[in-house]
Amino acid sequence: SPEFVFIKSDKEFHKVELKEILYLKANDNYVRIITPEKTHIQAGSLQSWEEQLSNDFVRVHKSYLINLSKAEKVSGNRVFIQGEEIPIGRAYREGLLNRIQ
C-alpha cells in the first residue's frame, strides 16, 4: 500500500505522508485530512479514502477515519488523538475494539 498521497489544494498537489495523518473527517462532499501541521480539505467521500488508505486506518464513526497508530486512548465512546476527542459510532465500536485487542 502507498506511503503517501497527493492532496490537491488551490490547483497544487501537496504530498502528505500517511504516517503523518492523524485522522480524516467527512463534511458533506468534502473530507478534512488532519495532520499536526495542517488541515487539508479535499472533495470526495470518506468511503473512497477508506478504500485507498492502508490498514493503519480504521473507520470509527460515519464521519471519522482514524490513523490507528496515532490513537492514544479509547475511553467509553471516544478515542483520543493528540488531545482531540473523536466519537466512536455504535456500528464501528466492535471493529475498533477487535483491532486494538
GROMACS .gro file of N, CA and C in nm:
model
  303
    1SER      N    1   0.085  -0.120   0.000
    1SER     CA    2   0.000   0.000   0.000
    1SER      C    3   0.088   0.125   0.000
    2PRO      N    4   0.032   0.237  -0.042
    2PRO     CA    5   0.115   0.358  -0.057
    2PRO      C    6   0.162   0.413   0.078
    3GLU      N    7   0.272   0.488   0.073
    3GLU     CA    8   0.322   0.550   0.196
    3GLU      C    9   0.286   0.698   0.202
    4PHE      N   10   0.233   0.749   0.090
    4PHE     CA   11   0.194   0.890   0.086
    4PHE      C   12   0.080   0.908  -0.013
    5VAL      N   13   0.014   1.021  -0.004
    5VAL     CA   14  -0.089   1.059  -0.101
    5VAL      C   15  -0.060   1.202  -0.143
    6PHE      N   16  -0.108   1.238  -0.260
    6PHE     CA   17  -0.103   1.377  -0.302
    6PHE      C   18  -0.242   1.434  -0.285
    7ILE      N   19  -0.249   1.548  -0.219
    7ILE     CA   20  -0.377   1.613  -0.193
    7ILE      C   21  -0.381   1.743  -0.271
    8LYS      N   22  -0.485   1.757  -0.351
    8LYS     CA   23  -0.497   1.877  -0.434
    8LYS      C   24  -0.555   1.991  -0.350
    9SER      N   25  -0.489   2.105  -0.358
    9SER     CA   26  -0.534   2.222  -0.284
    9SER      C   27  -0.495   2.346  -0.363
   10ASP      N   28  -0.590   2.430  -0.397
   10ASP     CA   29  -0.563   2.552  -0.474
   10ASP      C   30  -0.477   2.524  -0.598
   11LYS      N   31  -0.519   2.428  -0.679
   11LYS     CA   32  -0.451   2.395  -0.805
   11LYS      C   33  -0.310   2.341  -0.786
   12GLU      N   34  -0.274   2.309  -0.663
   12GLU     CA   35  -0.143   2.249  -0.636
   12GLU      C   36  -0.166   2.113  -0.573
   13PHE      N   37  -0.067   2.027  -0.586
   13PHE     CA   38  -0.074   1.897  -0.522
   13PHE      C   39   0.030   1.892  -0.411
   14HIS      N   40  -0.014   1.858  -0.292
   14HIS     CA   41   0.074   1.852  -0.176
   14HIS      C   42   0.093   1.707  -0.135
   15LYS      N   43   0.219   1.665  -0.121
   15LYS     CA   44   0.249   1.529  -0.077
   15LYS      C   45   0.230   1.521   0.074
   16VAL      N   46   0.152   1.423   0.116
   16VAL     CA   47   0.127   1.402   0.258
   16VAL      C   48   0.160   1.256   0.291
   17GLU      N   49   0.251   1.238   0.386
   17GLU     CA   50   0.287   1.104   0.431
   17GLU      C   51   0.171   1.045   0.511
   18LEU      N   52   0.133   0.922   0.482
   18LEU     CA   53   0.022   0.860   0.554
   18LEU      C   54   0.048   0.857   0.704
   19LYS      N   55   0.174   0.833   0.742
   19LYS     CA   56   0.204   0.823   0.886
   19LYS      C   57   0.188   0.957   0.957
   20GLU      N   58   0.180   1.067   0.879
   20GLU     CA   59   0.158   1.199   0.939
   20GLU      C   60   0.010   1.228   0.964
   21ILE      N   61  -0.077   1.156   0.895
   21ILE     CA   62  -0.221   1.185   0.907
   21ILE      C   63  -0.270   1.137   1.043
   22LEU      N   64  -0.337   1.227   1.115
   22LEU     CA   65  -0.394   1.191   1.245
   22LEU      C   66  -0.530   1.125   1.225
   23TYR      N   67  -0.617   1.195   1.150
   23TYR     CA   68  -0.749   1.140   1.120
   23TYR      C   69  -0.810   1.216   1.004
   24LEU      N   70  -0.918   1.161   0.953
   24LEU     CA   71  -0.994   1.225   0.846
   24LEU      C   72  -1.136   1.244   0.895
   25LYS      N   73  -1.194   1.357   0.858
   25LYS     CA   74  -1.330   1.388   0.899
   25LYS      C   75  -1.412   1.428   0.777
   26ALA      N   76  -1.525   1.362   0.759
   26ALA     CA   77  -1.612   1.393   0.646
   26ALA      C   78  -1.702   1.512   0.679
   27ASN      N   79  -1.716   1.603   0.582
   27ASN     CA   80  -1.808   1.715   0.590
   27ASN      C   81  -1.881   1.724   0.457
   28ASP      N   82  -2.007   1.684   0.451
   28ASP     CA   83  -2.082   1.686   0.326
   28ASP      C   84  -2.002   1.617   0.215
   29ASN      N   85  -1.966   1.691   0.109
   29ASN     CA   86  -1.894   1.632  -0.004
   29ASN      C   87  -1.743   1.654   0.005
   30TYR      N   88  -1.696   1.689   0.124
   30TYR     CA   89  -1.554   1.714   0.144
   30TYR      C   90  -1.501   1.628   0.257
   31VAL      N   91  -1.370   1.607   0.252
   31VAL     CA   92  -1.305   1.535   0.361
   31VAL      C   93  -1.192   1.624   0.412
   32ARG      N   94  -1.187   1.641   0.542
   32ARG     CA   95  -1.075   1.713   0.604
   32ARG      C   96  -0.971   1.610   0.645
   33ILE      N   97  -0.848   1.632   0.600
   33ILE     CA   98  -0.737   1.543   0.634
   33ILE      C   99  -0.652   1.618   0.736
   34ILE      N  100  -0.653   1.570   0.858
   34ILE     CA  101  -0.590   1.641   0.970
   34ILE      C  102  -0.450   1.587   0.993
   35THR      N  103  -0.350   1.676   0.983
   35THR     CA  104  -0.213   1.641   1.019
   35THR      C  105  -0.171   1.737   1.130
   36PRO      N  106  -0.060   1.709   1.198
   36PRO     CA  107  -0.020   1.800   1.306
   36PRO      C  108   0.004   1.943   1.255
   37GLU      N  109   0.052   1.956   1.132
   37GLU     CA  110   0.088   2.088   1.080
   37GLU      C  111  -0.029   2.160   1.014
   38LYS      N  112  -0.119   2.086   0.953
   38LYS     CA  113  -0.213   2.149   0.860
   38LYS      C  114  -0.338   2.063   0.846
   39THR      N  115  -0.448   2.128   0.814
   39THR     CA  116  -0.570   2.058   0.776
   39THR      C  117  -0.589   2.076   0.626
   40HIS      N  118  -0.592   1.966   0.554
   40HIS     CA  119  -0.616   1.970   0.409
   40HIS      C  120  -0.763   1.941   0.384
   41ILE      N  121  -0.822   2.008   0.289
   41ILE     CA  122  -0.962   1.984   0.255
   41ILE      C  123  -0.967   1.934   0.111
   42GLN      N  124  -1.032   1.821   0.092
   42GLN     CA  125  -1.034   1.755  -0.038
   42GLN      C  126  -1.178   1.718  -0.072
   43ALA      N  127  -1.220   1.742  -0.196
   43ALA     CA  128  -1.351   1.695  -0.239
   43ALA      C  129  -1.350   1.543  -0.240
   44GLY      N  130  -1.464   1.484  -0.212
   44GLY     CA  131  -1.474   1.339  -0.216
   44GLY      C  132  -1.541   1.283  -0.092
   45SER      N  133  -1.540   1.151  -0.083
   45SER     CA  134  -1.609   1.084   0.027
   45SER      C  135  -1.509   1.013   0.117
   46LEU      N  136  -1.550   0.993   0.241
   46LEU     CA  137  -1.467   0.919   0.336
   46LEU      C  138  -1.452   0.774   0.288
   47GLN      N  139  -1.558   0.722   0.226
   47GLN     CA  140  -1.556   0.585   0.173
   47GLN      C  141  -1.441   0.567   0.074
   48SER      N  142  -1.422   0.661  -0.015
   48SER     CA  143  -1.316   0.647  -0.115
   48SER      C  144  -1.178   0.653  -0.049
   49TRP      N  145  -1.164   0.735   0.054
   49TRP     CA  146  -1.037   0.740   0.129
   49TRP      C  147  -1.014   0.609   0.201
   50GLU      N  148  -1.121   0.557   0.261
   50GLU     CA  149  -1.109   0.432   0.337
   50GLU      C  150  -1.059   0.320   0.245
   51GLU      N  151  -1.106   0.319   0.119
   51GLU     CA  152  -1.067   0.215   0.026
   51GLU      C  153  -0.921   0.228  -0.017
   52GLN      N  154  -0.870   0.352  -0.026
   52GLN     CA  155  -0.732   0.367  -0.076
   52GLN      C  156  -0.626   0.372   0.034
   53LEU      N  157  -0.666   0.396   0.158
   53LEU     CA  158  -0.567   0.404   0.265
   53LEU      C  159  -0.530   0.266   0.316
   54SER      N  160  -0.417   0.259   0.382
   54SER     CA  161  -0.365   0.131   0.432
   54SER      C  162  -0.446   0.083   0.552
   55ASN      N  163  -0.414  -0.037   0.595
   55ASN     CA  164  -0.482  -0.096   0.710
   55ASN      C  165  -0.452  -0.026   0.841
   56ASP      N  166  -0.363   0.073   0.839
   56ASP     CA  167  -0.335   0.150   0.960
   56ASP      C  168  -0.453   0.240   0.995
   57PHE      N  169  -0.544   0.256   0.901
   57PHE     CA  170  -0.659   0.344   0.922
   57PHE      C  171  -0.783   0.262   0.949
   58VAL      N  172  -0.862   0.309   1.045
   58VAL     CA  173  -0.984   0.237   1.081
   58VAL      C  174  -1.100   0.336   1.096
   59ARG      N  175  -1.214   0.296   1.041
   59ARG     CA  176  -1.335   0.379   1.050
   59ARG      C  177  -1.391   0.363   1.190
   60VAL      N  178  -1.414   0.474   1.259
   60VAL     CA  179  -1.466   0.467   1.396
   60VAL      C  180  -1.604   0.532   1.409
   61HIS      N  181  -1.651   0.594   1.299
   61HIS     CA  182  -1.774   0.672   1.303
   61HIS      C  183  -1.809   0.699   1.158
   62LYS      N  184  -1.936   0.728   1.128
   62LYS     CA  185  -1.970   0.753   0.988
   62LYS      C  186  -1.894   0.872   0.932
   63SER      N  187  -1.848   0.961   1.018
   63SER     CA  188  -1.777   1.081   0.972
   63SER      C  189  -1.627   1.080   1.001
   64TYR      N  190  -1.575   0.975   1.062
   64TYR     CA  191  -1.433   0.975   1.102
   64TYR      C  192  -1.361   0.847   1.063
   65LEU      N  193  -1.240   0.867   1.013
   65LEU     CA  194  -1.148   0.758   0.983
   65LEU      C  195  -1.018   0.797   1.054
   66ILE      N  196  -0.969   0.709   1.142
   66ILE     CA  197  -0.851   0.747   1.220
   66ILE      C  198  -0.728   0.665   1.181
   67ASN      N  199  -0.612   0.726   1.204
   67ASN     CA  200  -0.486   0.654   1.192
   67ASN      C  201  -0.467   0.583   1.326
   68LEU      N  202  -0.482   0.452   1.325
   68LEU     CA  203  -0.480   0.376   1.450
   68LEU      C  204  -0.350   0.395   1.527
   69SER      N  205  -0.239   0.414   1.455
   69SER     CA  206  -0.111   0.430   1.524
   69SER      C  207  -0.103   0.562   1.600
   70LYS      N  208  -0.195   0.655   1.573
   70LYS     CA  209  -0.196   0.784   1.643
   70LYS      C  210  -0.291   0.786   1.762
   71ALA      N  211  -0.373   0.683   1.776
   71ALA     CA  212  -0.469   0.679   1.886
   71ALA      C  213  -0.393   0.665   2.018
   72GLU      N  214  -0.428   0.750   2.115
   72GLU     CA  215  -0.360   0.747   2.245
   72GLU      C  216  -0.439   0.670   2.349
   73LYS      N  217  -0.570   0.683   2.343
   73LYS     CA  218  -0.653   0.602   2.434
   73LYS      C  219  -0.795   0.595   2.382
   74VAL      N  220  -0.863   0.489   2.424
   74VAL     CA  221  -1.006   0.472   2.395
   74VAL      C  222  -1.076   0.473   2.529
   75SER      N  223  -1.172   0.564   2.543
   75SER     CA  224  -1.244   0.577   2.670
   75SER      C  225  -1.392   0.591   2.639
   76GLY      N  226  -1.469   0.491   2.685
   76GLY     CA  227  -1.612   0.495   2.656
   76GLY      C  228  -1.635   0.496   2.506
   77ASN      N  229  -1.709   0.593   2.458
   77ASN     CA  230  -1.737   0.602   2.315
   77ASN      C  231  -1.654   0.709   2.247
   78ARG      N  232  -1.529   0.724   2.293
   78ARG     CA  233  -1.441   0.825   2.234
   78ARG      C  234  -1.301   0.768   2.219
   79VAL      N  235  -1.233   0.815   2.117
   79VAL     CA  236  -1.092   0.782   2.100
   79VAL      C  237  -1.018   0.915   2.101
   80PHE      N  238  -0.902   0.918   2.162
   80PHE     CA  239  -0.826   1.043   2.175
   80PHE      C  240  -0.701   1.038   2.088
   81ILE      N  241  -0.684   1.144   2.008
   81ILE     CA  242  -0.566   1.158   1.923
   81ILE      C  243  -0.513   1.299   1.941
   82GLN      N  244  -0.395   1.311   1.998
   82GLN     CA  245  -0.332   1.441   2.025
   82GLN      C  246  -0.430   1.541   2.085
   83GLY      N  247  -0.499   1.498   2.188
   83GLY     CA  248  -0.590   1.587   2.260
   83GLY      C  249  -0.727   1.604   2.196
   84GLU      N  250  -0.745   1.555   2.074
   84GLU     CA  251  -0.876   1.564   2.008
   84GLU      C  252  -0.960   1.445   2.051
   85GLU      N  253  -1.088   1.473   2.084
   85GLU     CA  254  -1.182   1.365   2.117
   85GLU      C  255  -1.259   1.331   1.992
   86ILE      N  256  -1.252   1.206   1.950
   86ILE     CA  257  -1.323   1.163   1.830
   86ILE      C  258  -1.429   1.062   1.871
   87PRO      N  259  -1.553   1.085   1.829
   87PRO     CA  260  -1.660   0.993   1.871
   87PRO      C  261  -1.646   0.857   1.802
   88ILE      N  262  -1.689   0.753   1.874
   88ILE     CA  263  -1.693   0.619   1.817
   88ILE      C  264  -1.841   0.584   1.797
   89GLY      N  265  -1.876   0.558   1.672
   89GLY     CA  266  -2.015   0.522   1.642
   89GLY      C  267  -2.044   0.379   1.685
   90ARG      N  268  -2.168   0.354   1.725
   90ARG     CA  269  -2.206   0.222   1.774
   90ARG      C  270  -2.174   0.112   1.672
   91ALA      N  271  -2.197   0.142   1.544
   91ALA     CA  272  -2.175   0.043   1.438
   91ALA      C  273  -2.028   0.009   1.418
   92TYR      N  274  -1.938   0.096   1.465
   92TYR     CA  275  -1.795   0.079   1.439
   92TYR      C  276  -1.717   0.036   1.562
   93ARG      N  277  -1.783   0.038   1.678
   93ARG     CA  278  -1.713   0.013   1.804
   93ARG      C  279  -1.647  -0.125   1.808
   94GLU      N  280  -1.721  -0.227   1.770
   94GLU     CA  281  -1.669  -0.364   1.780
   94GLU      C  282  -1.547  -0.381   1.688
   95GLY      N  283  -1.555  -0.325   1.568
   95GLY     CA  284  -1.444  -0.333   1.475
   95GLY      C  285  -1.319  -0.268   1.531
   96LEU      N  286  -1.337  -0.154   1.597
   96LEU     CA  287  -1.223  -0.084   1.657
   96LEU      C  288  -1.164  -0.168   1.771
   97LEU      N  289  -1.250  -0.217   1.858
   97LEU     CA  290  -1.202  -0.296   1.972
   97LEU      C  291  -1.129  -0.422   1.926
   98ASN      N  292  -1.177  -0.484   1.817
   98ASN     CA  293  -1.107  -0.601   1.764
   98ASN      C  294  -0.969  -0.566   1.716
   99ARG      N  295  -0.952  -0.446   1.663
   99ARG     CA  296  -0.821  -0.404   1.610
   99ARG      C  297  -0.721  -0.372   1.721
  100ILE      N  298  -0.770  -0.327   1.837
  100ILE     CA  299  -0.676  -0.284   1.941
  100ILE      C  300  -0.650  -0.390   2.047
  101GLN      N  301  -0.725  -0.499   2.045
  101GLN     CA  302  -0.706  -0.601   2.148
  101GLN      C  303  -0.617  -0.713   2.100
   0.00000   0.00000   0.00000
